[in-house]
Amino acid sequence: MAAADSPSAGLRRRDLCSRGIRLAGKMRSDVMDLLDTYVEWQGLDASASVAAVEGVPVAAVERWDEQTGTQRLLENLAAYRAFRVLLAQMLEEQQEQLGEADTALGRALAAVLLQVSAFTYHLEELLQLESRGTPSEEVAVPAPPSQLGLFERKLRGLGVLRELAQWAVRSARDLRQLAKPSPGISSAPSPDESP
Amino acid sequence: FLVSGGLVQSCGHIIPESPVLALGSNFTALCILNESCLDFGNIYASQIIWKIKNRVIPKEQYREINRTVSSVTFNDTSSLATPLTCNILADGQIEQNIYGITVTVGLPPEKPKNLSCIVYQMSKLTYHMTCTWDPGRHTFLDTHFRLKNRWPQETFPDCIPKDVNNSCTITDVQFFVNLEVWVEAANALGKAESDPLVFDPIEIVKPLSPHNLSVNSGILPTVLKLSWENRISAAVMKLKFNIRYRIVGDTNWIQVPPEDTASPRTSFSVQGLRPYMEYVFSIRCMKEDGVGYWSDWSEEKTGVTTEDKPSKGPSIWRIIDACHSSASWTVRLMWKALEPYEANGLILQYEVTVRPKSPLSGPPEKYNVNATNLTLKLPNGTYEVTVTARNRAGASPPSFLLIPAINSKASVKNLKTLPKDGKLWVGWTAPNNYVLKYVIEWCLVSNNSDCIIEWQNEPGNIQGTYLKGDIKPFKCYLITVYPLYADGQGNGQSVKAYLQQDRPSKGPTVQTKKVGKAEAVLTWNHLTVDEQNGFIRSYTIFYKTIDGNETAVTVDPSKTEYTLSPLTSDTLYTVRMMAYTDEGGRSGPDFTFTTQKFGKGEIEAIVVPVCLAFLLIVLLGVLFCFNKRDLIKKHIWPIVPDPSKSNIAQWSPQVPSKHNFSSKDQMYPEGSFTDVSVVEIEADDKKSFSEQDLKPFDLLKKEKSTSEGHSSGIGGSSCMSSPRQSVSDSDEGETAQNTSSTVQYSTVVLNGYRDQTPVQVFSRSESTQPLLDSEERSEDHAGGGDSTTQKQHYFKQNGGQDETNAGRPFLERTKQITSSNEGDLVGFAQLQISGQSSQLLCLGLEKNEEPALSDVLQTSIDGQTLRPETVEENPPSVDDMPKSYLPQTVRQGGYMPQ
């Protein structure tokens, strides 16, 4: 926390939070566009319901408003590291499936992957500002079962993107909560700011 | 070279092999000979010759390291070239090449500078980042540039420029994370990196402009609503906007205040527009906080505001034609169509009202007109004319014009024009009175067309304006400015002007009006206004002789005639004329003329005196001949005396009948006289005779008195029949004695005519002795009657002529007598009768000798009697005369003796 007390650390945190919020917003926007593209490319129904996918972090959380800032950051970091792996898998599958890399879907997936990476960087920087250090890179994302059929993989991808969109919304709120001038980021947010 | 195993083996090699060298550095190359060649060909390092291309490198740069190695050193690689060869001078001085290398000289890359990047939005989700930099100096080597970029924890693939070395574009751009960017340049001589840039790409975005712009008119005629779509997600960046608009046809854009559009939006209502006006709109955007770049302007879209009432009435003016009738005018009302910003809509019609003013009366006349003019015939007077324009939204305020009876108000002063900015500016000094507005009339002055009046209104508070029309250069415009007052209008002031002047299109055609000896009057016509192309400032006349220098004379442009002087006489001159405007002059055609040889009056001065002299000479000759006619006649037509007319012969009383000399036959009935000598008898005052010629009227007067005193009837030829003689007849001896005492003696010479032998010659005697013999013979003759055969006679000279000329005027006869007397002075006999009043006609002929005496002679016309004044000096003798004188029954030429 010592670092967070310095003015420059405060500015740095606000800057990171601000850009993280906007990045989350853009990420959501791009993920929404990507969902449309994905549904179209994969021949899926946009209204198809997808059951919870194993290994995909869930944005919804109980008592969100009671979380501390560090807790939020850590949950976000874990989620986006998982999304980074999942999206990389999806990109690889998409390239294998379509046989070419430079497609609109591929470009969109790569762009979202980059944004997820960028957001992960933001979270790591914020955690460093909190003098928390970043947890190890190991992410407990199970590799897609090889026995999954093509359709299941498409649906899994759809679930990943939908959850990512949810996380983008939550992350923006988390960072907005962190950006508020407060005695400490560990303080609990007010109830009205819960997602 | 050695042949080994079918391959040609070199006898040596150079190290380094094909080096890349820094320009300006030093360089050493070694040529190493193979040992095998030493034995085979007796080749040693001392025999090595280094060459650059075909140029031998100086030996000073060589160094023999051992017997197989030779080195060459260059202190500056700039002197190097390709190839660098190692050669050997073998036996027989044959130079053989051992080995060669290619040397590449260049520079290491400089550090790239001025790196900058822009993120271009390519589509809604696509962004490309283009970075540019200064690659530095040319390296002469193949230099590779790489744009490197990375996040703090992630490095991205390098961007490698294509075809250029100063820019590269990254296609995957992620926002909201700081990106570190730098440029690396590398070639064979080294590597250099630029300073890194660290930025969030979202800060350098140039977004796509909004699209699908639409313009919709609202309820108000001054508002248009714009709508558009943004092509950048609000999640990426919030935008602010610039909106600009302009009237169609106008080039100047008007911008909506930026603070009104500084927030994200997709529509905006533009206010303060003009009614019924077509506007063009365009919009652009950028990041709301102003960080980054403005997008390009969007495509333009137009919209039209709704109509409103015309904002002002049309400008109105008139042309009054009062020529046709003195009682009424033909008034042509003209008004200008409103400008679009004034009309505020489509003008449907104009409403014209003509209201007579005092002293005229009557209701106002109203006209609805679609055109912009109206011609009315109005009685003389003052009228107030109003014009309103009407569109769908309503009518304009009225425009007023007072048509005055007379233009008696003050006019503008100091009217002047000035071409400025391609337009014609008109300025004036305002009158002292308040001017409502000004009307500026102008028209193009041309020979080919009428003066079509154009006009414009200007407010009364200005003193200059540009003419609003198609003012052409090189054309003359007549500009008139009228001040309009509330109660009338002022007199118009006019000025001529050109927007731009040029040289005249032709020069004046000069010709001579009159050519003299030393001057010539030139005349020309003014150039027409279409030919002038400007104000004619001056004329210049150039004239020269064929071989002379050209002389120039500048002439005032108002003149059409000029006298060239002085010129050389009888010389061919070529003259031409240039007309000058402010922009230059142009010459007219050449005209030649020749000056005259003689000046005015010179010929007359020569000819007239010559003619006069000739005439004078002729006249003198005539006079001379006339005066000398007797002499001439004598030589040409000598007088042939007629004996039959001898006075002596006539004197015989017995033969009075013979004195009929009416014809020659009668004069010479017997034809016996072919040669005649003449006796001329002169009175004592012989010179008085000429005076008689000059004073015939005196003679007439005298004749009267003479007739009183002596009776008339004494013939001119009656030399011997004077009264005195008549008296002496009765006293014959005494008379004869008296006479002989004064009469000169003469010898009558009978000259023969031409070849004829004269019968007898009388020669004049200067003796004053009495002519006794003659007297005696005369008496004899008288007594003897008609003794015509007698050789010696007194003949009256020209007696026959006298007879024949009896009826002619005395003066003429006198002259004849005078001439004959003058021409025959030699054979002239003067008979001077002292103290006698009467004298023979033939007397007094010598007027030239004593002209002073002529005035004492008097002549009697009837009696052809010459009576000298001396007669009066002897009154007693005169008194005696009537007593002894018998009036003769005179036939001319003869006396009847008493």
XYZ file of N, CA, C and O in Angstrom, chain B residues 648-802:
620
model
N -3.286 123.938 -154.757
C -2.988 124.909 -155.801
C -3.899 124.672 -156.983
O -4.440 125.597 -157.572
N -4.091 123.383 -157.247
C -4.969 123.091 -158.376
C -6.379 123.462 -158.046
O -7.109 123.945 -158.903
N -6.737 123.254 -156.781
C -8.114 123.566 -156.414
C -8.333 125.062 -156.306
O -9.438 125.549 -156.276
N -7.315 125.670 -156.138
C -7.424 127.106 -155.877
C -8.008 127.859 -157.074
O -8.557 128.906 -156.968
N -7.864 127.245 -158.194
C -8.359 127.953 -159.375
C -9.850 128.120 -159.286
O -10.592 127.170 -159.121
N -10.260 129.395 -159.407
C -11.698 129.647 -159.328
C -12.415 129.061 -160.489
O -13.616 128.818 -160.437
N -11.662 128.795 -161.473
C -12.343 128.306 -162.656
C -12.678 126.829 -162.549
O -13.413 126.284 -163.354
N -12.054 126.222 -161.664
C -12.315 124.786 -161.586
C -12.812 124.358 -160.202
O -12.292 123.446 -159.602
N -13.796 125.147 -159.767
C -14.316 124.731 -158.452
C -14.940 123.350 -158.469
O -14.936 122.654 -157.498
N -15.423 123.026 -159.668
C -16.094 121.729 -159.727
C -15.134 120.588 -159.532
O -15.508 119.478 -159.217
N -13.871 120.907 -159.729
C -12.903 119.819 -159.573
C -12.599 119.474 -158.118
O -11.882 118.565 -157.846
N -13.138 120.275 -157.307
C -12.833 120.007 -155.879
C -13.784 119.051 -155.236
O -13.923 118.977 -154.040
N -14.419 118.371 -156.056
C -15.243 117.299 -155.491
C -14.369 116.070 -155.338
O -14.054 115.373 -156.300
N -13.985 115.851 -154.092
C -13.065 114.727 -153.846
C -13.770 113.534 -153.224
O -13.232 112.792 -152.452
N -14.955 113.469 -153.610
C -15.683 112.378 -152.983
C -15.161 111.023 -153.370
O -15.317 110.055 -152.669
N -14.525 110.964 -154.485
C -13.974 109.687 -154.895
C -12.639 109.895 -155.520
O -12.285 110.992 -155.920
N -11.964 108.859 -155.613
C -10.636 108.962 -156.174
C -10.679 109.309 -157.643
O -9.836 110.023 -158.152
N -11.664 108.780 -158.177
C -11.795 109.116 -159.588
C -12.037 110.599 -159.754
O -11.540 111.229 -160.673
N -12.792 111.057 -158.819
C -13.035 112.483 -158.906
C -11.792 113.260 -158.565
O -11.542 114.331 -159.066
N -11.079 112.692 -157.578
C -9.863 113.387 -157.199
C -8.859 113.353 -158.338
O -8.145 114.312 -158.571
N -8.839 112.251 -158.945
C -7.858 112.130 -160.024
C -8.593 111.726 -161.294
O -8.457 110.623 -161.806
N -9.347 112.683 -161.765
C -10.170 112.328 -162.940
C -9.324 112.038 -164.150
O -9.697 111.236 -164.990
N -8.283 112.665 -164.151
C -7.489 112.452 -165.349
C -6.389 111.455 -165.149
O -5.709 111.095 -166.092
N -6.228 111.100 -163.963
C -5.211 110.094 -163.649
C -3.839 110.560 -164.036
O -2.965 109.764 -164.327
N -3.608 111.822 -163.966
C -2.336 112.316 -164.444
C -1.279 112.312 -163.365
O -0.096 112.357 -163.675
N -1.725 112.295 -162.147
C -0.701 112.374 -161.085
C -0.425 110.997 -160.509
O -1.254 110.383 -159.927
N 0.729 110.642 -160.789
C 1.166 109.389 -160.171
C 2.233 109.647 -159.150
O 2.349 108.945 -158.177
N 2.967 110.694 -159.442
C 3.973 111.064 -158.443
C 3.640 112.415 -157.929
O 3.508 113.360 -158.715
N 3.512 112.458 -156.650
C 3.083 113.710 -156.078
C 4.078 114.119 -155.016
O 4.526 113.323 -154.222
N 4.354 115.359 -155.089
C 5.098 115.939 -153.972
C 4.169 116.783 -153.168
O 3.259 117.423 -153.706
N 4.396 116.750 -151.897
C 3.470 117.425 -151.003
C 4.135 118.659 -150.460
O 5.290 118.632 -150.053
N 3.364 119.655 -150.471
C 3.814 120.879 -149.830
C 3.037 121.014 -148.555
O 1.819 121.039 -148.543
N 3.711 121.011 -147.472
C 3.050 121.172 -146.181
C 3.332 122.566 -145.700
O 4.478 122.999 -145.589
N 2.279 123.163 -145.420
C 2.372 124.543 -145.011
C 2.080 124.617 -143.545
O 1.104 124.081 -143.054
N 2.942 125.264 -142.836
C 2.812 125.322 -141.372
C 2.605 126.742 -140.954
O 3.229 127.664 -141.475
N 1.705 126.855 -140.074
C 1.484 128.191 -139.536
C 2.627 128.566 -138.640
O 3.496 127.766 -138.325
N 2.591 129.781 -138.208
C 3.710 130.263 -137.414
C 3.818 129.554 -136.085
O 4.875 129.372 -135.530
N 2.703 129.161 -135.564
C 2.779 128.393 -134.299
C 2.446 126.933 -134.574
O 1.361 126.442 -134.335
N 3.385 126.289 -135.169
C 3.135 124.930 -135.622
C 2.939 123.956 -134.464
O 2.358 122.916 -134.587
N 3.432 124.267 -133.335
C 3.393 123.305 -132.238
C 2.080 123.296 -131.506
O 1.853 122.481 -130.647
N 1.279 124.208 -131.749
C 0.002 124.244 -131.065
C -0.947 123.178 -131.543
O -1.977 122.928 -130.937
N -0.588 122.518 -132.563
C -1.535 121.586 -133.141
C -1.783 120.367 -132.251
O -2.872 119.870 -132.121
N -0.733 119.951 -131.708
C -0.921 118.768 -130.839
C -1.830 119.073 -129.679
O -2.512 118.204 -129.159
N -1.777 120.258 -129.248
C -2.664 120.650 -128.159
C -4.101 120.522 -128.568
O -4.951 120.196 -127.763
N -4.314 120.738 -129.784
C -5.684 120.571 -130.261
C -6.133 119.135 -130.172
O -7.295 118.841 -129.925
N -5.180 118.296 -130.387
C -5.553 116.886 -130.270
C -5.991 116.561 -128.852
O -6.894 115.782 -128.612
N -5.296 117.114 -127.888
C -5.556 116.765 -126.497
C -6.733 117.507 -125.946
O -7.276 117.121 -124.931
N -7.115 118.613 -126.597
C -8.210 119.396 -126.043
C -9.274 119.642 -127.092
O -9.496 120.765 -127.523
N -9.878 118.593 -127.426
C -10.883 118.805 -128.480
C -12.031 119.667 -128.018
O -12.600 120.416 -128.794
N -12.357 119.547 -126.715
C -13.502 120.340 -126.261
C -13.164 121.815 -126.243
O -14.010 122.660 -126.449
N -11.928 122.041 -125.931
C -11.517 123.441 -126.028
C -11.634 123.934 -127.456
O -12.037 125.065 -127.708
N -11.323 123.047 -128.256
C -11.390 123.430 -129.658
C -12.817 123.711 -130.063
O -13.108 124.633 -130.806
N -13.707 122.900 -129.524
C -15.103 123.120 -129.867
C -15.538 124.494 -129.409
O -16.233 125.222 -130.091
N -15.063 124.793 -128.244
C -15.451 126.109 -127.714
C -14.830 127.234 -128.550
O -15.473 128.213 -128.883
N -13.602 127.002 -128.839
C -12.920 128.023 -129.617
C -13.496 128.158 -131.010
O -13.520 129.225 -131.604
N -13.916 126.969 -131.406
C -14.443 126.999 -132.786
C -15.626 127.950 -132.912
O -15.789 128.655 -133.898
N -16.385 127.976 -131.829
C -17.528 128.851 -131.872
C -17.111 130.315 -132.016
O -17.612 131.054 -132.848
N -16.185 130.634 -131.164
C -15.735 132.022 -131.235
C -15.060 132.329 -132.559
O -15.164 133.424 -133.092
N -14.385 131.262 -133.023
C -13.721 131.476 -134.308
C -14.719 131.681 -135.411
O -14.566 132.548 -136.281
N -15.744 130.921 -135.335
C -16.751 131.061 -136.387
C -17.377 132.440 -136.330
O -17.704 133.040 -137.350
N -17.470 132.944 -135.136
C -18.047 134.281 -135.020
C -17.143 135.322 -135.657
O -17.586 136.259 -136.300
N -15.907 135.076 -135.416
C -14.958 136.106 -135.862
C -14.585 136.010 -137.321
O -14.293 136.999 -137.944
N -14.591 134.749 -137.773
C -14.010 134.584 -139.100
C -14.884 133.855 -140.055
O -14.471 133.561 -141.145
N -15.973 133.488 -139.648
C -16.885 132.676 -140.441
C -16.309 131.285 -140.596
O -15.114 131.086 -140.651
N -17.150 130.413 -140.631
C -16.701 129.055 -140.847
C -16.607 128.766 -142.310
O -16.906 129.616 -143.141
N -16.225 127.537 -142.580
C -16.165 127.121 -143.943
C -14.800 127.119 -144.497
O -14.593 126.706 -145.621
N -13.897 127.522 -143.686
C -12.544 127.465 -144.190
C -12.041 126.056 -144.000
O -11.934 125.546 -142.906
N -11.771 125.388 -145.032
C -11.348 123.992 -144.964
C -9.963 123.877 -144.455
O -9.159 124.788 -144.538
N -9.760 122.667 -143.952
C -8.448 122.347 -143.383
C -7.390 122.484 -144.455
O -6.229 122.704 -144.195
N -7.755 122.264 -145.600
C -6.744 122.277 -146.653
C -6.588 123.638 -147.291
O -5.886 123.807 -148.267
N -7.309 124.553 -146.739
C -7.267 125.877 -147.361
C -6.124 126.690 -146.829
O -6.276 127.675 -146.134
N -4.996 126.105 -147.120
C -3.809 126.782 -146.624
C -3.720 128.202 -147.160
O -3.269 129.101 -146.478
N -4.158 128.348 -148.324
C -3.991 129.639 -148.982
C -5.253 130.454 -148.974
O -5.316 131.474 -149.609
N -6.236 129.919 -148.268
C -7.517 130.630 -148.344
C -7.896 131.269 -147.048
O -9.036 131.270 -146.642
N -6.902 131.635 -146.324
C -7.200 132.334 -145.087
C -7.860 133.638 -145.411
O -7.713 134.183 -146.519
N -8.622 134.182 -144.442
C -9.289 135.463 -144.701
C -8.290 136.541 -145.060
O -8.573 137.391 -145.902
N -7.202 136.345 -144.367
C -6.219 137.356 -144.665
C -5.813 137.321 -146.116
O -5.668 138.341 -146.778
N -5.678 136.062 -146.551
C -5.304 135.939 -147.957
C -6.427 136.408 -148.877
O -6.199 136.935 -149.920
N -7.597 136.070 -148.352
C -8.711 136.534 -149.183
C -8.717 138.035 -149.307
O -8.990 138.600 -150.351
N -8.420 138.611 -148.211
C -8.336 140.072 -148.257
C -7.222 140.512 -149.191
O -7.332 141.436 -149.981
N -6.157 139.737 -149.037
C -4.992 140.134 -149.832
C -5.234 139.963 -151.313
O -4.469 140.451 -152.108
N -6.293 139.263 -151.626
C -6.578 139.116 -153.041
C -6.902 140.451 -153.660
O -6.612 140.701 -154.805
N -7.522 141.197 -152.833
C -7.807 142.519 -153.358
C -6.643 143.453 -153.220
O -6.605 144.496 -153.845
N -5.797 143.069 -152.456
C -4.594 143.858 -152.285
C -3.415 142.928 -152.430
O -2.646 142.650 -151.566
N -3.366 142.520 -153.488
C -2.551 141.377 -153.813
C -1.079 141.581 -153.571
O -0.400 140.768 -152.958
N -0.611 142.711 -154.014
C 0.822 142.953 -153.861
C 1.233 143.092 -152.425
O 2.215 142.530 -151.989
N 0.457 143.821 -151.752
C 0.797 143.994 -150.323
C 0.704 142.701 -149.553
O 1.548 142.376 -148.747
N -0.325 142.003 -149.835
C -0.533 140.746 -149.132
C 0.589 139.804 -149.398
O 1.130 139.179 -148.524
N 0.919 139.727 -150.635
C 1.995 138.825 -150.987
C 3.274 139.222 -150.324
O 4.049 138.389 -149.869
N 3.401 140.476 -150.282
C 4.625 140.959 -149.621
C 4.652 140.588 -148.160
O 5.633 140.154 -147.612
N 3.510 140.752 -147.512
C 3.452 140.426 -146.078
C 3.631 138.949 -145.813
O 4.285 138.525 -144.881
N 3.055 138.261 -146.646
C 3.142 136.821 -146.465
C 4.524 136.311 -146.680
O 5.049 135.527 -145.884
N 5.082 136.779 -147.760
C 6.401 136.252 -148.072
C 7.418 136.617 -147.037
O 8.453 135.967 -146.912
N 7.090 137.593 -146.311
C 8.064 137.980 -145.299
C 8.143 136.986 -144.142
O 9.110 136.967 -143.409
N 7.164 136.173 -143.950
C 7.173 135.244 -142.807
C 7.159 133.769 -143.182
O 7.498 132.903 -142.402
N 6.750 133.477 -144.366
C 6.614 132.076 -144.772
C 7.975 131.518 -145.116
O 8.755 132.117 -145.812
N 8.221 130.360 -144.558
C 9.443 129.669 -144.900
C 9.314 129.123 -146.300
O 8.257 128.715 -146.741
N 10.421 129.159 -146.864
C 10.434 128.613 -148.202
C 10.685 127.143 -148.163
O 11.493 126.653 -147.410
N 9.986 126.526 -148.989
C 10.176 125.089 -149.111
C 10.273 124.723 -150.546
O 9.750 125.408 -151.426
N 10.948 123.636 -150.685
C 11.018 123.094 -152.032
C 10.161 121.854 -152.063
O 10.317 120.922 -151.280
N 9.225 121.936 -152.898
C 8.329 120.805 -153.040
C 8.975 119.824 -153.965
O 9.278 120.122 -155.113
N 9.230 118.705 -153.414
C 9.918 117.686 -154.209
C 8.870 116.683 -154.645
O 8.121 116.122 -153.851
N 8.827 116.471 -155.836
C 7.916 115.463 -156.368
C 8.623 114.131 -156.340
O 9.451 113.815 -157.192
N 8.319 113.446 -155.320
C 8.939 112.136 -155.203
C 8.166 111.133 -156.003
O 6.963 111.106 -156.024
N 8.874 110.358 -156.594
C 8.230 109.294 -157.330
C 7.770 108.198 -156.393
O 8.403 107.943 -155.386
N 6.748 107.622 -156.707
C 6.247 106.521 -155.902
C 6.967 105.271 -156.254
O 6.978 104.835 -157.395
N 7.569 104.757 -155.238
C 8.376 103.559 -155.433
C 9.365 103.789 -156.550
O 10.211 104.664 -156.468
N 9.189 103.096 -157.574
C 10.170 103.173 -158.658
C 9.890 104.286 -159.638
O 10.641 104.497 -160.590
N 8.818 104.938 -159.373
C 8.494 105.965 -160.344
C 9.408 107.169 -160.155
O 9.752 107.523 -159.040
N 9.703 107.720 -161.203
C 10.569 108.891 -161.164
C 9.773 110.107 -160.788
O 8.733 110.388 -161.375
N 10.205 110.739 -159.708
C 9.438 111.919 -159.327
C 9.518 112.999 -160.402
O 10.511 113.137 -161.114
N 8.410 113.663 -160.451
C 8.347 114.717 -161.461
C 9.184 115.904 -161.061
O 9.974 116.450 -161.806
N 9.024 116.200 -159.808
C 9.792 117.339 -159.297
C 9.934 117.199 -157.811
O 9.074 116.676 -157.146
N 11.016 117.676 -157.380
C 11.304 117.536 -155.954
C 11.387 118.903 -155.326
O 12.054 119.795 -155.853
N 10.638 119.022 -154.284
C 10.744 120.228 -153.479
C 11.506 119.884 -152.240
O 11.155 118.976 -151.505
N 12.502 120.597 -152.021
C 13.258 120.401 -150.787
C 12.985 121.560 -149.863
O 12.869 122.701 -150.300
N 12.904 121.222 -148.638
C 12.571 122.238 -147.645
C 13.719 123.188 -147.501
O 14.874 122.818 -147.404
N 13.324 124.367 -147.443
C 14.326 125.401 -147.282
C 14.169 126.005 -145.919
O 13.059 126.201 -145.422
N 15.314 126.254 -145.314
C 15.314 126.909 -144.033
C 15.328 128.430 -144.202
O 15.338 129.176 -143.238
N 15.289 128.751 -145.390
C 15.336 130.187 -145.645
C 14.020 130.817 -145.313
O 12.963 130.192 -145.422
N 14.118 132.034 -144.839
C 12.904 132.781 -144.537
C 12.599 133.808 -145.612
O 11.757 134.682 -145.428
N 13.235 133.651 -146.690
C 12.989 134.574 -147.779
C 11.624 134.314 -148.360
O 11.166 133.183 -148.405
N 11.008 135.369 -148.786
C 9.682 135.204 -149.413
C 9.788 134.296 -150.595
O 10.764 134.281 -151.326
N 8.744 133.506 -150.665
C 8.710 132.513 -151.745
C 8.088 133.188 -152.967
O 6.934 133.016 -153.299
N 8.910 133.949 -153.488
C 8.407 134.787 -154.562
C 7.970 133.983 -155.760
O 6.923 134.199 -156.324
N 8.816 133.103 -156.045
C 8.495 132.333 -157.244
C 7.226 131.567 -157.065
O 6.370 131.513 -157.950
N 7.159 131.054 -155.926
C 5.986 130.234 -155.675
C 4.738 131.090 -155.652
O 3.682 130.711 -156.140
N 4.900 132.258 -155.022
C 3.768 133.138 -154.989
C 3.338 133.508 -156.397
O 2.163 133.514 -156.727
N 4.342 133.749 -157.072
C 4.032 134.144 -158.435
C 3.361 133.020 -159.181
O 2.377 133.195 -159.871
N 3.933 131.848 -158.943
C 3.341 130.738 -159.673
C 1.929 130.493 -159.178
O 1.035 130.145 -159.921
N 1.776 130.657 -157.828
C 0.439 130.448 -157.318
C -0.532 131.443 -157.909
O -1.659 131.102 -158.269
N -0.073 132.621 -157.944
C -0.959 133.619 -158.524
C -1.220 133.304 -159.983
O -2.320 133.449 -160.477
N -0.139 132.839 -160.547
C -0.313 132.440 -161.944
C -1.304 131.323 -162.069
O -2.148 131.293 -162.956
N -1.083 130.457 -161.167
C -1.941 129.303 -161.224
C -3.377 129.712 -160.987
O -4.303 129.273 -161.682
N -3.533 130.576 -159.995
C -4.890 131.023 -159.721
C -5.470 131.773 -160.895
O -6.636 131.621 -161.249
N -4.617 132.539 -161.460
C -5.111 133.259 -162.602
C -5.276 132.396 -163.799
O -6.153 132.600 -164.618
N -4.447 131.418 -163.855
C -4.446 130.524 -164.979
C -5.571 129.524 -164.969
O -5.742 128.771 -165.918
N -6.311 129.515 -163.931
C -7.423 128.567 -163.870
C -6.965 127.156 -163.654
O -6.187 126.853 -162.760
N -7.297 126.296 -164.408
C -7.092 124.857 -164.191
C -5.839 124.345 -164.865
O -5.861 123.455 -165.705
N -4.817 125.035 -164.623
C -3.583 124.570 -165.210
C -3.066 123.378 -164.402
O -2.162 123.453 -163.597
N -3.676 122.258 -164.606
C -3.344 121.052 -163.859
C -2.072 120.402 -164.297
O -1.510 119.543 -163.619
N -1.629 120.723 -165.436
C -0.417 120.110 -165.912
C 0.805 120.782 -165.369
O 1.931 120.342 -165.569
N 0.598 121.887 -164.736
C 1.747 122.571 -164.164
C 2.419 121.707 -163.122
O 1.792 121.081 -162.306
N 3.761 121.705 -163.235
C 4.497 120.779 -162.372
C 4.549 121.212 -160.943
O 4.642 120.431 -160.049
N 4.609 122.444 -160.708
C 4.768 122.922 -159.350
C 3.423 123.355 -158.812
O 2.783 124.250 -159.337
N 3.042 122.658 -157.756
C 1.777 122.963 -157.093
C 1.967 122.946 -155.603
O 2.866 122.313 -155.064
N 1.100 123.738 -155.109
C 0.955 123.567 -153.659
C -0.170 122.595 -153.413
O -1.271 122.805 -153.859
N 0.189 121.527 -152.802
C -0.851 120.551 -152.477
C -1.151 120.565 -150.992
O -0.246 120.623 -150.153
N -2.290 120.514 -150.779
C -2.649 120.304 -149.375
C -2.357 118.838 -149.029
O -2.770 117.919 -149.734
N -1.587 118.725 -148.027
C -1.251 117.363 -147.655
C -2.494 116.636 -147.198
O -3.283 117.140 -146.439
N -2.579 115.435 -147.659
C -3.725 114.591 -147.323
C -5.033 115.249 -147.663
O -6.020 115.060 -146.993
N -4.965 115.996 -148.622
C -6.178 116.688 -148.961
C -7.297 115.759 -149.300
O -8.424 115.948 -148.888
N -6.966 114.727 -150.032
C -7.987 113.746 -150.372
C -8.563 113.082 -149.158
O -9.761 112.848 -149.059
N -7.693 112.770 -148.249
C -8.180 112.104 -147.031
C -9.080 113.022 -146.259
O -10.068 112.624 -145.672
N -8.690 114.235 -146.202
C -9.550 115.167 -145.502
C -10.914 115.192 -146.101
O -11.910 115.297 -145.414
